């Protein structure tokens, strides 16, 4: 009897240690969820109309990028990982100056109107926007504005911080998903310390209605700068460049799309996942947005595959994949593809300004300022 009692105590101690170890591992790897609620766009408009004294440029918002600017840091040389594939891009054919040219200019836009005029209080304004069924939404670091799709009449405007519910928020990214007919949005708080990622989705196709507002702080805390938003039929994917306080490397956050749009609680380690890498895996991972049938009927990737595009060297991009199911997705950086850019793409490597050639006979070049891939 005494032996059995001691054995039971030992087993209980072992079990307790295992449970504590498991909880510590979960705490160390989990993200800190700080907000998950439903907000109404028109309620925000009404609140600002009732408090005009509060509708002004955010006094705590940074005047410039919180990371100090693209030129402030230099990444180590990016090498080709084992199994990397080099694909040379075909040379752009030179235009024959004697070839016939169209007599008529390009067709004018079907309609046009003046959008949101940025007040210039935050540099850069980080403008973004999307077009829905009958409305157009534009966003900057100062305001979010909704226009009528026909004629461009302004329907409503709210300050950016009111929409996100976060002072000093910045870096908006916005899409309208035609498959689900929902608006999907992300941004961050830009103070530089323990800043949260803000993910929002409309509950209907109407951006003036209710939105889900979900916020979390990546672990370890820092600045998840320039969040790049992408999605496919199963996942919402956000790529960020982590500073804590110096550049730490890329982060990728994956959220189950169906669960998020249905209002299901989001739990990292269950229906959400974080992938963190060091500076050796480059900067600014851009998730590629993929449209599925009936909006795209050919060339779709294998189900569950997410593509990540990054500017890599002075003349190459890195195209890698994320495969698997949340919360066990794998970023396959070891078998990346490196398409080589054409000779006239001289945007430079990380931190080099460079420029881009226009189509001949135009000889003047376009300032690129940096090589980050901001749309895919």
Tab-separated table of C-alpha atoms in Angstrom:
chain	number	residue	atom	x	y	z
A	1	UNK	CA	0.000	0.000	0.000
A	2	UNK	CA	2.845	2.350	0.879
A	3	UNK	CA	4.607	1.500	-2.428
A	4	UNK	CA	1.450	2.259	-4.378
A	5	UNK	CA	1.056	5.612	-2.596
A	6	UNK	CA	4.641	6.657	-3.384
A	7	UNK	CA	4.206	5.491	-6.963
A	8	UNK	CA	1.011	7.543	-7.237
A	9	UNK	CA	2.766	10.632	-5.858
A	10	UNK	CA	5.643	10.223	-8.312
A	11	UNK	CA	3.221	9.836	-11.222
A	12	UNK	CA	1.311	12.913	-10.101
A	13	UNK	CA	4.536	14.952	-9.944
A	14	UNK	CA	5.551	13.797	-13.412
A	15	UNK	CA	2.080	14.593	-14.754
A	16	UNK	CA	2.149	18.037	-13.111
A	17	UNK	CA	5.565	18.791	-14.605
A	18	UNK	CA	4.361	17.750	-18.047
A	19	UNK	CA	1.280	19.960	-17.759
A	20	UNK	CA	3.333	22.962	-16.572
A	21	UNK	CA	5.870	22.426	-19.353
A	22	UNK	CA	3.081	22.230	-21.928
A	23	UNK	CA	1.460	25.426	-20.652
A	24	UNK	CA	4.800	27.255	-20.672
A	25	UNK	CA	5.407	26.158	-24.257
A	26	UNK	CA	1.933	27.319	-25.257
A	27	UNK	CA	2.457	30.671	-23.522
A	28	UNK	CA	5.840	31.148	-25.164
A	29	UNK	CA	4.529	30.410	-28.658
A	30	UNK	CA	1.051	31.938	-28.484
A	31	UNK	CA	0.133	35.389	-29.728
A	32	UNK	CA	-1.543	37.810	-27.328
A	33	UNK	CA	-5.114	38.423	-28.528
A	34	UNK	CA	-6.227	41.788	-27.213
A	35	UNK	CA	-9.456	42.454	-29.102
A	36	UNK	CA	-12.125	40.522	-31.004
A	37	UNK	CA	-15.433	42.315	-31.443
A	38	UNK	CA	-18.003	43.562	-33.946
A	39	UNK	CA	-17.998	47.271	-34.830
A	40	UNK	CA	-20.353	49.240	-37.090
A	41	UNK	CA	-19.021	51.671	-39.670
A	42	UNK	CA	-21.990	54.047	-39.614
A	43	UNK	CA	-21.871	54.162	-35.809
A	44	UNK	CA	-18.285	55.414	-36.153
A	45	UNK	CA	-19.436	58.072	-38.636
A	46	UNK	CA	-22.206	59.197	-36.270
A	47	UNK	CA	-19.816	59.337	-33.313
A	48	UNK	CA	-17.333	61.546	-35.176
A	49	UNK	CA	-20.161	63.791	-36.402
A	50	UNK	CA	-21.287	64.243	-32.799
A	51	UNK	CA	-17.716	65.013	-31.659
A	52	UNK	CA	-16.170	67.236	-34.385
A	53	UNK	CA	-13.638	68.581	-31.911
A	54	UNK	CA	-12.065	65.119	-31.796
A	55	UNK	CA	-11.837	64.635	-35.566
A	56	UNK	CA	-8.353	65.901	-36.318
A	57	UNK	CA	-4.972	64.458	-37.279
A	58	UNK	CA	-3.840	62.003	-34.650
A	59	UNK	CA	-1.488	63.920	-32.287
A	60	UNK	CA	0.341	60.720	-31.326
A	61	UNK	CA	0.758	59.337	-34.849
A	62	UNK	CA	4.332	59.178	-36.152
A	63	UNK	CA	5.305	61.718	-38.776
A	64	UNK	CA	7.494	59.234	-40.570
A	65	UNK	CA	7.954	55.489	-40.774
A	66	UNK	CA	8.514	54.020	-37.327
A	67	UNK	CA	11.339	51.860	-38.675
A	68	UNK	CA	13.323	54.979	-39.561
A	69	UNK	CA	12.925	54.479	-43.283
A	70	UNK	CA	14.029	51.864	-45.789
A	71	UNK	CA	17.496	53.366	-46.079
A	72	UNK	CA	18.221	53.018	-42.375
A	73	UNK	CA	19.266	49.378	-42.363
A	74	UNK	CA	21.077	46.944	-44.626
A	75	UNK	CA	20.314	43.253	-44.843
A	76	UNK	CA	23.076	40.658	-45.064
A	77	UNK	CA	23.726	39.283	-48.571
A	78	UNK	CA	20.918	36.938	-49.531
A	79	UNK	CA	22.189	33.610	-50.831
A	80	UNK	CA	20.490	30.921	-52.867
A	81	UNK	CA	19.240	28.119	-50.598
A	82	UNK	CA	19.949	24.474	-51.382
A	83	UNK	CA	17.558	23.371	-54.105
A	84	UNK	CA	16.907	26.909	-55.267
A	85	UNK	CA	16.024	27.204	-58.937
A	86	UNK	CA	17.278	30.019	-61.153
A	87	UNK	CA	14.907	31.023	-63.936
A	88	UNK	CA	16.139	33.616	-66.387
A	89	UNK	CA	13.471	36.040	-67.485
A	90	UNK	CA	13.110	36.528	-71.250
A	91	UNK	CA	14.517	39.754	-72.581
A	92	UNK	CA	11.915	42.406	-73.322
A	93	UNK	CA	11.807	42.856	-77.114
A	94	UNK	CA	12.899	46.275	-78.319
A	95	UNK	CA	10.304	48.288	-80.189
A	96	UNK	CA	10.965	48.868	-83.861
A	97	UNK	CA	10.976	52.670	-84.345
A	98	UNK	CA	9.684	52.148	-87.892
A	99	UNK	CA	6.801	49.895	-86.880
A	100	UNK	CA	3.292	51.318	-87.351
A	101	UNK	CA	1.734	52.907	-84.297
A	102	UNK	CA	-1.958	53.252	-83.431
A	103	UNK	CA	-3.412	56.549	-84.545
A	104	UNK	CA	-5.845	56.798	-81.628
A	105	UNK	CA	-4.784	57.296	-77.999
A	106	UNK	CA	-5.714	54.823	-75.283
A	107	UNK	CA	-9.385	54.820	-74.341
A	108	UNK	CA	-10.271	57.231	-71.563
A	109	UNK	CA	-11.518	55.896	-68.208
A	110	UNK	CA	-15.220	55.083	-68.098
A	111	UNK	CA	-15.553	57.394	-65.095
A	112	UNK	CA	-13.266	59.287	-62.782
A	113	UNK	CA	-13.539	61.464	-59.697
A	114	UNK	CA	-11.439	63.055	-57.005
A	115	UNK	CA	-10.701	60.599	-54.239
A	116	UNK	CA	-9.409	61.212	-50.740
A	117	UNK	CA	-7.047	64.193	-50.592
A	118	UNK	CA	-4.430	63.349	-48.010
A	119	UNK	CA	-3.693	66.213	-45.570
A	120	UNK	CA	0.008	65.357	-45.584
A	121	UNK	CA	0.343	65.019	-41.826
A	122	UNK	CA	1.950	61.563	-41.969
A	123	UNK	CA	4.790	60.606	-44.326
A	124	UNK	CA	4.210	58.442	-46.307
A	125	UNK	CA	0.382	58.381	-46.512
A	126	UNK	CA	0.353	54.602	-47.276
A	127	UNK	CA	-2.648	54.859	-49.561
A	128	UNK	CA	-4.655	51.761	-50.444
A	129	UNK	CA	-8.115	50.906	-51.702
A	130	UNK	CA	-10.471	48.387	-53.264
A	131	UNK	CA	-13.593	48.256	-55.417
A	132	UNK	CA	-16.687	46.326	-54.354
A	133	UNK	CA	-20.087	45.627	-55.868
A	134	UNK	CA	-21.373	49.195	-55.704
A	135	UNK	CA	-18.894	51.070	-53.503
A	136	UNK	CA	-15.219	52.065	-53.528
A	137	UNK	CA	-13.192	52.208	-50.291
A	138	UNK	CA	-9.925	54.128	-49.998
A	139	UNK	CA	-7.672	54.312	-46.970
A	140	UNK	CA	-4.640	56.283	-45.871
A	141	UNK	CA	-2.946	56.739	-42.518
A	142	UNK	CA	-5.352	59.626	-41.855
A	143	UNK	CA	-8.815	58.633	-43.111
A	144	UNK	CA	-10.927	55.831	-44.533
A	145	UNK	CA	-13.460	57.017	-47.132
A	146	UNK	CA	-16.301	55.286	-48.986
A	147	UNK	CA	-17.415	56.474	-52.427
A	148	UNK	CA	-20.341	55.499	-54.573
A	149	UNK	CA	-19.029	53.322	-57.395
A	150	UNK	CA	-21.141	55.242	-59.939
A	151	UNK	CA	-20.283	58.931	-59.974
A	152	UNK	CA	-17.870	58.805	-57.056
A	153	UNK	CA	-20.033	60.648	-54.572
A	154	UNK	CA	-18.629	60.556	-51.020
A	155	UNK	CA	-20.889	58.389	-48.856
A	156	UNK	CA	-19.009	58.523	-45.552
A	157	UNK	CA	-15.606	59.177	-44.000
A	158	UNK	CA	-14.026	58.255	-40.676
A	159	UNK	CA	-10.567	58.850	-39.279
A	160	UNK	CA	-8.253	55.892	-39.543
A	161	UNK	CA	-7.802	55.570	-35.776
A	162	UNK	CA	-11.583	55.510	-35.229
A	163	UNK	CA	-12.001	52.747	-37.790
A	164	UNK	CA	-9.258	50.566	-36.316
A	165	UNK	CA	-9.979	51.540	-32.720
A	166	UNK	CA	-6.243	52.072	-32.229
A	167	UNK	CA	-4.409	55.376	-31.847
A	168	UNK	CA	-1.218	55.657	-33.915
A	169	UNK	CA	-2.425	52.985	-36.344
A	170	UNK	CA	-0.991	52.947	-39.864
A	171	UNK	CA	-0.131	50.880	-42.967
A	172	UNK	CA	-3.611	49.971	-44.296
A	173	UNK	CA	-4.105	47.088	-46.724
A	174	UNK	CA	-7.559	46.419	-48.164
A	175	UNK	CA	-9.188	43.903	-50.547
A	176	UNK	CA	-12.682	43.051	-51.698
A	177	UNK	CA	-12.969	39.264	-52.039
A	178	UNK	CA	-15.387	38.494	-54.912
A	179	UNK	CA	-15.784	34.851	-53.856
A	180	UNK	CA	-17.169	35.623	-50.397
A	181	UNK	CA	-18.202	39.230	-51.197
A	182	UNK	CA	-16.482	40.474	-48.047
A	183	UNK	CA	-14.018	43.295	-47.468
A	184	UNK	CA	-10.761	42.167	-45.803
A	185	UNK	CA	-8.481	44.728	-44.131
A	186	UNK	CA	-5.301	44.819	-42.068
A	187	UNK	CA	-3.117	47.446	-40.401
A	188	UNK	CA	-0.807	47.828	-37.406
A	189	UNK	CA	-0.174	50.151	-34.508
A	190	UNK	CA	2.996	52.117	-35.273
A	191	UNK	CA	4.568	53.092	-31.973
A	192	UNK	CA	7.513	50.679	-32.287
A	193	UNK	CA	6.928	48.631	-29.118
A	194	UNK	CA	4.517	45.721	-28.594
A	195	UNK	CA	2.447	46.861	-31.563
A	196	UNK	CA	-0.619	44.885	-32.511
A	197	UNK	CA	-1.701	43.581	-35.887
A	198	UNK	CA	-5.264	44.644	-36.759
A	199	UNK	CA	-7.318	42.300	-38.958
A	200	UNK	CA	-10.855	43.264	-39.976
A	201	UNK	CA	-13.512	41.828	-42.270
A	202	UNK	CA	-16.955	43.119	-43.166
A	203	UNK	CA	-19.896	40.941	-42.191
A	204	UNK	CA	-21.581	41.618	-45.554
A	205	UNK	CA	-20.703	43.076	-48.958
A	206	UNK	CA	-21.572	46.547	-47.626
A	207	UNK	CA	-18.505	48.332	-46.158
A	208	UNK	CA	-20.829	50.769	-44.357
A	209	UNK	CA	-22.188	47.972	-42.190
A	210	UNK	CA	-20.653	45.844	-39.437
A	211	UNK	CA	-17.017	44.666	-39.337
A	212	UNK	CA	-15.194	42.124	-37.232
A	213	UNK	CA	-12.200	43.755	-35.522
A	214	UNK	CA	-9.546	41.268	-34.372
A	215	UNK	CA	-6.211	42.350	-32.890
A	216	UNK	CA	-3.192	40.465	-31.598
A	217	UNK	CA	0.372	41.262	-30.511
A	218	UNK	CA	2.990	38.995	-32.118
A	219	UNK	CA	5.359	37.259	-29.719
A	220	UNK	CA	7.950	38.486	-29.007
A	221	UNK	CA	6.588	42.019	-29.136
A	222	UNK	CA	7.970	44.636	-31.467
A	223	UNK	CA	6.922	46.418	-34.647
A	224	UNK	CA	5.423	44.136	-37.360
A	225	UNK	CA	6.119	46.800	-39.974
A	226	UNK	CA	4.432	47.053	-43.390
A	227	UNK	CA	1.897	44.242	-43.079
A	228	UNK	CA	1.199	42.823	-46.541
A	229	UNK	CA	-2.226	41.197	-46.883
A	230	UNK	CA	-3.127	38.308	-49.164
A	231	UNK	CA	-5.704	35.541	-49.251
A	232	UNK	CA	-6.995	32.536	-51.174
A	233	UNK	CA	-10.004	30.284	-50.713
A	234	UNK	CA	-8.882	28.900	-47.331
A	235	UNK	CA	-6.470	31.336	-45.658
A	236	UNK	CA	-5.966	34.998	-44.798
A	237	UNK	CA	-2.198	35.589	-44.869
A	238	UNK	CA	-0.265	38.605	-43.566
A	239	UNK	CA	3.467	39.116	-44.047
A	240	UNK	CA	5.416	41.641	-41.965
A	241	UNK	CA	8.991	42.799	-41.369
A	242	UNK	CA	9.734	42.565	-37.630
A	243	UNK	CA	11.688	45.213	-35.684
A	244	UNK	CA	12.470	44.616	-32.006
A	245	UNK	CA	14.066	47.173	-31.939
A	246	UNK	CA	16.397	46.435	-34.896
A	247	UNK	CA	15.381	44.372	-37.909
A	248	UNK	CA	14.704	40.777	-36.809
A	249	UNK	CA	13.458	39.171	-40.030
A	250	UNK	CA	10.107	38.310	-41.616
A	251	UNK	CA	6.933	37.192	-39.843
A	252	UNK	CA	3.973	35.484	-41.524
A	253	UNK	CA	0.557	35.208	-39.836
A	254	UNK	CA	-2.000	32.723	-41.178
A	255	UNK	CA	-5.693	32.737	-40.202
A	256	UNK	CA	-8.370	30.266	-41.217
A	257	UNK	CA	-10.481	32.309	-43.625
A	258	UNK	CA	-13.780	30.484	-43.181
A	259	UNK	CA	-13.498	30.625	-39.387
A	260	UNK	CA	-12.661	34.322	-39.397
A	261	UNK	CA	-15.517	35.283	-41.721
A	262	UNK	CA	-17.958	33.112	-39.745
A	263	UNK	CA	-17.103	34.858	-36.477
A	264	UNK	CA	-15.468	31.799	-34.916
A	265	UNK	CA	-13.010	32.675	-32.098
A	266	UNK	CA	-9.449	32.785	-33.427
A	267	UNK	CA	-6.862	30.890	-31.398
A	268	UNK	CA	-3.213	30.719	-32.409
A	269	UNK	CA	-2.192	27.102	-32.411
A	270	UNK	CA	-5.676	26.003	-33.496
A	271	UNK	CA	-7.084	28.038	-36.404
A	272	UNK	CA	-4.254	30.569	-36.665
A	273	UNK	CA	-0.476	30.302	-36.875
A	274	UNK	CA	2.673	32.431	-36.824
A	275	UNK	CA	5.839	31.657	-38.789
A	276	UNK	CA	8.879	33.719	-37.696
A	277	UNK	CA	12.242	33.750	-39.481
A	278	UNK	CA	15.549	35.602	-39.131
A	279	UNK	CA	17.012	38.238	-41.447
A	280	UNK	CA	18.581	35.435	-43.488
A	281	UNK	CA	15.125	34.847	-44.968
A	282	UNK	CA	14.873	38.327	-46.403
A	283	UNK	CA	12.415	41.106	-45.891
A	284	UNK	CA	8.803	42.107	-46.583
A	285	UNK	CA	7.143	38.790	-47.482
A	286	UNK	CA	4.274	39.505	-49.880
A	287	UNK	CA	1.537	36.824	-49.820
A	288	UNK	CA	0.115	36.290	-53.308
A	289	UNK	CA	-3.657	36.746	-53.510
A	290	UNK	CA	-5.286	33.967	-55.536
A	291	UNK	CA	-8.792	34.130	-57.010
A	292	UNK	CA	-10.607	30.831	-57.424
A	293	UNK	CA	-13.492	29.749	-59.689
A	294	UNK	CA	-15.630	31.257	-60.997
A	295	UNK	CA	-13.299	34.276	-60.969
A	296	UNK	CA	-10.248	32.314	-62.090
A	297	UNK	CA	-10.553	29.046	-63.961
A	298	UNK	CA	-6.959	28.274	-64.910
A	299	UNK	CA	-3.472	28.456	-63.460
A	300	UNK	CA	-4.546	28.095	-59.851
A	301	UNK	CA	-1.988	26.596	-57.439
A	302	UNK	CA	-2.519	23.282	-55.728
A	303	UNK	CA	-5.149	23.524	-52.975
A	304	UNK	CA	-3.576	24.695	-49.737
A	305	UNK	CA	-0.493	26.223	-51.403
A	306	UNK	CA	0.314	29.864	-50.621
A	307	UNK	CA	2.955	31.715	-52.640
A	308	UNK	CA	5.270	34.261	-51.013
A	309	UNK	CA	7.087	36.806	-53.176
A	310	UNK	CA	10.084	38.833	-51.969
A	311	UNK	CA	12.599	41.187	-53.536
A	312	UNK	CA	15.885	39.365	-53.036
A	313	UNK	CA	19.044	40.618	-54.787
A	314	UNK	CA	19.773	43.488	-57.163
A	315	UNK	CA	18.293	41.526	-60.063
A	316	UNK	CA	16.170	38.752	-58.614
A	317	UNK	CA	12.996	37.929	-56.737
A	318	UNK	CA	12.396	35.013	-54.404
A	319	UNK	CA	9.243	32.981	-54.933
A	320	UNK	CA	8.593	30.411	-52.198
A	321	UNK	CA	5.599	28.443	-50.970
A	322	UNK	CA	3.720	27.762	-47.764
A	323	UNK	CA	2.089	24.350	-47.661
A	324	UNK	CA	0.087	22.332	-45.171
A	325	UNK	CA	-2.887	23.094	-42.972
A	326	UNK	CA	-3.099	25.590	-40.106
A	327	UNK	CA	-1.637	25.349	-37.446
A	328	UNK	CA	1.112	23.198	-38.983
A	329	UNK	CA	1.870	25.119	-42.177
A	330	UNK	CA	5.471	25.070	-43.410
A	331	UNK	CA	7.260	27.918	-45.204
A	332	UNK	CA	9.370	26.127	-47.816
A	333	UNK	CA	12.225	28.609	-48.089
A	334	UNK	CA	14.790	25.907	-48.796
A	335	UNK	CA	13.303	25.129	-52.205
A	336	UNK	CA	12.658	28.686	-53.326
A	337	UNK	CA	12.507	29.803	-56.935
A	338	UNK	CA	14.542	32.830	-57.981
A	339	UNK	CA	13.218	34.368	-61.201
A	340	UNK	CA	15.854	36.766	-62.548
A	341	UNK	CA	14.496	40.184	-63.426
A	342	UNK	CA	14.944	41.778	-66.844
A	343	UNK	CA	17.968	44.000	-67.411
A	344	UNK	CA	15.843	47.127	-67.326
A	345	UNK	CA	14.675	46.394	-63.764
A	346	UNK	CA	17.381	48.088	-61.724
A	347	UNK	CA	15.495	48.752	-58.533
A	348	UNK	CA	18.518	47.570	-56.596
A	349	UNK	CA	18.722	45.239	-53.638
A	350	UNK	CA	17.458	45.891	-50.146
A	351	UNK	CA	17.915	49.545	-49.299
A	352	UNK	CA	19.095	50.666	-52.761
A	353	UNK	CA	16.859	53.247	-54.427
A	354	UNK	CA	17.371	52.530	-58.147
A	355	UNK	CA	14.905	53.196	-60.921
A	356	UNK	CA	12.833	51.447	-63.566
A	357	UNK	CA	12.884	51.951	-67.334
A	358	UNK	CA	9.683	52.862	-69.146
A	359	UNK	CA	8.673	51.466	-72.510
A	360	UNK	CA	10.552	52.968	-75.486
A	361	UNK	CA	10.675	55.480	-77.011
A	362	UNK	CA	10.346	57.121	-73.555
A	363	UNK	CA	13.886	57.428	-72.178
A	364	UNK	CA	13.197	58.987	-68.790
A	365	UNK	CA	13.182	56.570	-65.868
A	366	UNK	CA	10.726	56.107	-63.019
A	367	UNK	CA	11.980	56.427	-59.434
A	368	UNK	CA	11.389	53.133	-57.618
A	369	UNK	CA	12.999	54.241	-54.315
A	370	UNK	CA	13.144	50.643	-53.062
A	371	UNK	CA	12.598	47.113	-54.292
A	372	UNK	CA	9.821	45.861	-52.025
A	373	UNK	CA	7.068	43.925	-53.793
A	374	UNK	CA	3.877	45.674	-52.728
A	375	UNK	CA	1.332	43.877	-54.934
A	376	UNK	CA	1.049	40.268	-56.101
